[in-house]
mmCIF file of C-alpha atoms in Angstrom:
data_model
loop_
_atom_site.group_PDB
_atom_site.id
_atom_site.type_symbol
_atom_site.label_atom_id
_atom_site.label_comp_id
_atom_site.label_asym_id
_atom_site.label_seq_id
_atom_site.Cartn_x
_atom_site.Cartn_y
_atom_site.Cartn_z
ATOM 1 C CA UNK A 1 -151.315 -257.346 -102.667
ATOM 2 C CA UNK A 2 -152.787 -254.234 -101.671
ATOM 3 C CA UNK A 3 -150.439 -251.803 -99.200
ATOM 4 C CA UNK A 4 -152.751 -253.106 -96.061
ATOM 5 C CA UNK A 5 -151.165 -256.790 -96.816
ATOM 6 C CA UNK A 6 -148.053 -255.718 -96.901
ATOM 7 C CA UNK A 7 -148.044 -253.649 -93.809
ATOM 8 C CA UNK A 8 -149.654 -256.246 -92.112
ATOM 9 C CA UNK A 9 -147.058 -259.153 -93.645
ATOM 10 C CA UNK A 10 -144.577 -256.673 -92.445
ATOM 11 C CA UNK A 11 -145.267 -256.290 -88.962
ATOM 12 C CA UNK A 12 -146.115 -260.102 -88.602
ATOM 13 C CA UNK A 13 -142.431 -260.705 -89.350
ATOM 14 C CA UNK A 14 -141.142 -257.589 -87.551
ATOM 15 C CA UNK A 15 -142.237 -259.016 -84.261
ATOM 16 C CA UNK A 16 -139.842 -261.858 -84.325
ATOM 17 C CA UNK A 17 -136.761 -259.521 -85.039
ATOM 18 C CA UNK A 18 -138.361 -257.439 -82.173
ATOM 19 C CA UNK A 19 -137.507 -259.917 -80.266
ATOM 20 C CA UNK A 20 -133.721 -260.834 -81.227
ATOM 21 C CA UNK A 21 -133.072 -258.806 -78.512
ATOM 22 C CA UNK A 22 -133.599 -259.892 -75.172
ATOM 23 C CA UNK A 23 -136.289 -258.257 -73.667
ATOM 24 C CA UNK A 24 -138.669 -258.384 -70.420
ATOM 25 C CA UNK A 25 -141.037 -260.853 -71.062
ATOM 26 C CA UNK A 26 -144.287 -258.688 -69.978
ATOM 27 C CA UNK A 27 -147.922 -257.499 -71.317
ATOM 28 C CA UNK A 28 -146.790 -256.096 -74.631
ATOM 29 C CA UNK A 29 -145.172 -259.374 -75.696
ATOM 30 C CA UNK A 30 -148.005 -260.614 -76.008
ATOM 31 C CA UNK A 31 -150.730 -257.994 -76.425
ATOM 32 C CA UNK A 32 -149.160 -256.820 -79.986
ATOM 33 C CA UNK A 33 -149.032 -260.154 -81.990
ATOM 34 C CA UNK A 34 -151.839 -261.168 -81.031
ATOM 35 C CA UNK A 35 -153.821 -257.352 -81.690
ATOM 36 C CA UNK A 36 -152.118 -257.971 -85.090
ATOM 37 C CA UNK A 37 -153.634 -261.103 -86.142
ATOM 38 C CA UNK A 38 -157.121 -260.028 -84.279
ATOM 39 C CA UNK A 39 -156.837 -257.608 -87.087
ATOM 40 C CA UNK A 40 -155.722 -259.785 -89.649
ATOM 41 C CA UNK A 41 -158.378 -262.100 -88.933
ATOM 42 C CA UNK A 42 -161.108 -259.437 -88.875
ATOM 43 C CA UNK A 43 -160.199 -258.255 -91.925
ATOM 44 C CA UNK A 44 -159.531 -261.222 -93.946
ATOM 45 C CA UNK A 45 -161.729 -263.859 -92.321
ATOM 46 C CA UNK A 46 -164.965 -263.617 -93.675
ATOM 47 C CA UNK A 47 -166.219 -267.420 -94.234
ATOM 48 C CA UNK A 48 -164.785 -270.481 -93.194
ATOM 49 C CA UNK A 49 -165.858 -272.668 -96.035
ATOM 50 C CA UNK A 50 -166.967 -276.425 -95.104
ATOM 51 C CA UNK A 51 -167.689 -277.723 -98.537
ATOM 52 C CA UNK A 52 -165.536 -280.354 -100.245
ATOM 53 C CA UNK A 53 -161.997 -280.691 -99.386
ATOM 54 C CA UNK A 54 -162.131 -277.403 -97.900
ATOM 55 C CA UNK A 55 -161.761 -278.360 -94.221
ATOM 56 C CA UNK A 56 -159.109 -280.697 -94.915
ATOM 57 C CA UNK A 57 -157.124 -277.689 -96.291
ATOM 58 C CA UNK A 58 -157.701 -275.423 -93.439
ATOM 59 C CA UNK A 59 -156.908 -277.968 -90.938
ATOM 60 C CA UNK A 60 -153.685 -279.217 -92.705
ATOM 61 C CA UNK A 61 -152.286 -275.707 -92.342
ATOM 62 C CA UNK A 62 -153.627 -274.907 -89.451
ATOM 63 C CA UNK A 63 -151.511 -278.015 -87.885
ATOM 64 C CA UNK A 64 -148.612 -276.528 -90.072
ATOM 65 C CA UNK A 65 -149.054 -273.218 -88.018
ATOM 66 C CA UNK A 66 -149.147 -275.043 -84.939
ATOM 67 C CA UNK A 67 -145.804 -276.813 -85.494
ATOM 68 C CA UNK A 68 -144.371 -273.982 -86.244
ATOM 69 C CA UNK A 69 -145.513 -271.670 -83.408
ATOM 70 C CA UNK A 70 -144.828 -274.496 -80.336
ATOM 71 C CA UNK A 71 -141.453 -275.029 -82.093
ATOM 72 C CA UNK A 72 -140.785 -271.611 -82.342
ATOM 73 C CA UNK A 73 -141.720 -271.308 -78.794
ATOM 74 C CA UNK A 74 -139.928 -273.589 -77.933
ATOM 75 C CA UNK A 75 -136.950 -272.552 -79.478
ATOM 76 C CA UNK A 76 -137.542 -268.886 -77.042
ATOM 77 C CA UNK A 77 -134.987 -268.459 -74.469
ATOM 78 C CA UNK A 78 -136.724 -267.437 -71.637
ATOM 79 C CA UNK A 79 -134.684 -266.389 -68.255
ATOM 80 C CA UNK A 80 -135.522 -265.270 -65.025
ATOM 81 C CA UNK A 81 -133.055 -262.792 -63.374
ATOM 82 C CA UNK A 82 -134.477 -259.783 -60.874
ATOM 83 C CA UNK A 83 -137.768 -260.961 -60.567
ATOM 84 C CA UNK A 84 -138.328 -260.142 -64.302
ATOM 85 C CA UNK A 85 -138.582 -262.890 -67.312
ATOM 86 C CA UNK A 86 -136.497 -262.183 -70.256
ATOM 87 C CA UNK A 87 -137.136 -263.181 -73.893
ATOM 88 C CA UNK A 88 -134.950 -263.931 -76.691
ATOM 89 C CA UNK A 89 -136.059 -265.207 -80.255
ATOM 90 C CA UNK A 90 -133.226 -267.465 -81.260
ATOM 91 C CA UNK A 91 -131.948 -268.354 -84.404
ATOM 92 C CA UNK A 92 -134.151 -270.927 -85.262
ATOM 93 C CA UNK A 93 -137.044 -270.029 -83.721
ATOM 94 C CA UNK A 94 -136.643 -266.447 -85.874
ATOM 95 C CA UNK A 95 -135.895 -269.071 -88.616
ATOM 96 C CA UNK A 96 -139.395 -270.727 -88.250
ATOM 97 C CA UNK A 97 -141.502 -267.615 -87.982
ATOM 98 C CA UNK A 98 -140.064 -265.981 -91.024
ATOM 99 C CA UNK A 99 -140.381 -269.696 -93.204
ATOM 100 C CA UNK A 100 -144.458 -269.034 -91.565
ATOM 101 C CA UNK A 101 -145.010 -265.692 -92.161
ATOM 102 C CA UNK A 102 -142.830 -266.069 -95.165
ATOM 103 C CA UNK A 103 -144.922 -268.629 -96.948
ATOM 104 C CA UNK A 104 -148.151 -266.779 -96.874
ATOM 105 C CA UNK A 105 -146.697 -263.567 -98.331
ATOM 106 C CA UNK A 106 -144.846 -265.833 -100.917
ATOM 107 C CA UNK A 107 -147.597 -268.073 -101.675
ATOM 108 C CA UNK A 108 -150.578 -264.763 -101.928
ATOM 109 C CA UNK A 109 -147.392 -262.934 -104.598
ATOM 110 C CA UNK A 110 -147.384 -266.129 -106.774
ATOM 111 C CA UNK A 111 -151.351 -266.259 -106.872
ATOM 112 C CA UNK A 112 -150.862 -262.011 -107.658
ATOM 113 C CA UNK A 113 -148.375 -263.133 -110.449
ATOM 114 C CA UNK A 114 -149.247 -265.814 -112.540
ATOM 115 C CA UNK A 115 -149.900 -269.099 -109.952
ATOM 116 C CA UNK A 116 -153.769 -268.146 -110.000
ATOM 117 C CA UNK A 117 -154.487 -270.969 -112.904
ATOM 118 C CA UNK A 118 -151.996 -273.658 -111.060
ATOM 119 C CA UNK A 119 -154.006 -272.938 -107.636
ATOM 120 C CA UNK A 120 -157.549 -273.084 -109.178
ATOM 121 C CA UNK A 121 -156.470 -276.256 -111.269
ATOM 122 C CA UNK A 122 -155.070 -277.608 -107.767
ATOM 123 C CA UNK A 123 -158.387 -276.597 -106.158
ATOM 124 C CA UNK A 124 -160.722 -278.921 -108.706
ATOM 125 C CA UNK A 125 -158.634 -281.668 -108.547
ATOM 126 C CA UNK A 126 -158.504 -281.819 -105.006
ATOM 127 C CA UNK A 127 -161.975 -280.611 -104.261
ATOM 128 C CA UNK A 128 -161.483 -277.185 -102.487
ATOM 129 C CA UNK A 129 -164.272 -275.280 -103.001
ATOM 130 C CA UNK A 130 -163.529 -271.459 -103.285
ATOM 131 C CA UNK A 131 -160.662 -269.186 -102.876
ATOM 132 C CA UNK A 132 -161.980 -268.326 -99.993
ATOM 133 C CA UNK A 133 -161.064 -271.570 -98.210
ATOM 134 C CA UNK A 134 -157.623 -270.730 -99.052
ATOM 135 C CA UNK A 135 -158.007 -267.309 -97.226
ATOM 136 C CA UNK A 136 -159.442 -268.449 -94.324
ATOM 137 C CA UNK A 137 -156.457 -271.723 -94.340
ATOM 138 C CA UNK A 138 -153.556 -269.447 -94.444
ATOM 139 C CA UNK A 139 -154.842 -266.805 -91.547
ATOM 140 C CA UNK A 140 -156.302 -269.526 -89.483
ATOM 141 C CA UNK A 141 -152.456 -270.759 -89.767
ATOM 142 C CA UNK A 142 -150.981 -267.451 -88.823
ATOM 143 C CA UNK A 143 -153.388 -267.105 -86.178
ATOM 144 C CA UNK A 144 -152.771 -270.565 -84.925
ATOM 145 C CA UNK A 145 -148.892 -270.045 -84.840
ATOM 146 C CA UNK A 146 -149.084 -266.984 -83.152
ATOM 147 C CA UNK A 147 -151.573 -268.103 -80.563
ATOM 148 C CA UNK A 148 -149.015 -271.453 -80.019
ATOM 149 C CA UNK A 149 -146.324 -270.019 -79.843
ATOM 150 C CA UNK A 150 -147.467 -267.351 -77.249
ATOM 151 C CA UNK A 151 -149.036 -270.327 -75.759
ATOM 152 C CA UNK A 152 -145.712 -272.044 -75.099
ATOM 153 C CA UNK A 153 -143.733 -269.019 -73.942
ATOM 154 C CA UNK A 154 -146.124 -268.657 -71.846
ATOM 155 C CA UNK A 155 -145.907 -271.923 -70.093
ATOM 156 C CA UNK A 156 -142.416 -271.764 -70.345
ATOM 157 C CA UNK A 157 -142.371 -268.671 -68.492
ATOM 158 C CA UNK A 158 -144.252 -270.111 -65.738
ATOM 159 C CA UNK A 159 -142.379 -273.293 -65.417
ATOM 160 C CA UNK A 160 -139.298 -270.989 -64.709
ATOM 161 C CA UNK A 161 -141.059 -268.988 -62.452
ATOM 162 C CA UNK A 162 -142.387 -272.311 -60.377
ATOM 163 C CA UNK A 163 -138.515 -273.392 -60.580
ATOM 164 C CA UNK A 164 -137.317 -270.631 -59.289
ATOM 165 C CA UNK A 165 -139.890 -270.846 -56.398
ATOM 166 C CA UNK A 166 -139.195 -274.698 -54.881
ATOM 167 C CA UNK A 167 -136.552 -274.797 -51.774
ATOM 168 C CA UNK A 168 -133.127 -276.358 -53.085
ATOM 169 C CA UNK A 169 -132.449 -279.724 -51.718
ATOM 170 C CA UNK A 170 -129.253 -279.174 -51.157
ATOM 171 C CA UNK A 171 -126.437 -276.340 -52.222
ATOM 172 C CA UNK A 172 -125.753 -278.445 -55.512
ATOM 173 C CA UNK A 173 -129.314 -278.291 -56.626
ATOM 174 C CA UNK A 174 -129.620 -274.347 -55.604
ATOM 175 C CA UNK A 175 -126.782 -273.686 -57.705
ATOM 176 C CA UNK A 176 -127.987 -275.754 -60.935
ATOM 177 C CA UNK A 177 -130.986 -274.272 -60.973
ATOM 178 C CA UNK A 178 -129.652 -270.700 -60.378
ATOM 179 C CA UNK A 179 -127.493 -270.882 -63.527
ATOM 180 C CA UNK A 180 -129.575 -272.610 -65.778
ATOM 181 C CA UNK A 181 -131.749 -270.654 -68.407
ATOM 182 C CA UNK A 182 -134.777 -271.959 -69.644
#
């Protein structure tokens, strides 16, 4: 791994922890994920191979990224108080972005140290062409989870925005809804 992965590895994983604190939900939450993996992708997305099994691959983890980043949105706490949304990265949704972001470093060290000859055999038996269909599998992942899981906070964000905006029914309904966090 050069020092460009690992800064980049880095800061994909330092933007949950960012995050463990509760913090306006604004422009920058989502603006500096996704400028990372824009320059992730431009850097390490060359091809997208279509030969073989190669497809198959990329679109297996490419689900697997999208699992993980609605889950992980999911699993956002997202308030409204002031006006203002507020984000917090729970637990498990901190959980789920490391186990992502986690497995690509993991899985690109292994390949660096000795899992090259397991991964090409793995490759001719199941018909994936190049190691370049393995590149463009495991950023299309990252991308996707980011993308989802910015995706779902974001919908999440307005939902609690809309609830906050319909009339109460009655005081016991007002009073629900002004306690509850998304």
């Amino acid at each position: 791994m050069t020092t460009t992965d690992w800064i980049t590895d880095i800061a994909l994983l330092l933007v949950v922890f960012r995050q463990l604190r509760e913090g306006r939900l604004d422009a920058k939450s989502y603006v500096i994920p996704l400028g990372i993996v824009a320059f992730v992708a431009r850097s390490y997305l060359n091809t997208v191979p279509t030969a073989g099994n190669d497809l198959v691959l990329i679109g297996a983890l490419v689900a697997v990224g999208a699992a993980l980043g609605v889950a992980g949105g999911v699993y956002t706490r997202i308030r409204k108080a002031g006006g203002q949304l507020f984000i917090k990265a729970g637990a498990v949704s901190a959980a789920l972005w490391v186990l992502g972001m986690g497995a690509r470093m993991g899985f690109q060290l292994w390949v660096d140290h000795g899992g090259a000859d397991d991964v090409a055999r793995f490759s001719l038996a199941h018909q994936i062409t190049t190691g370049d269909a393995w590149v463009a599998a495991f950023v299309l992942m990252a991308l996707t989870e980011v993308v989802t899981r910015l995706g779902t906070i974001f919908l999440r964000g307005r939902m609690a925005t809309r609830e906050q905006r319909q009339p109460a029914v009655d005081g016991r309904v007002a009073a629900v809804a002004a306690d509850r966090t998304v």
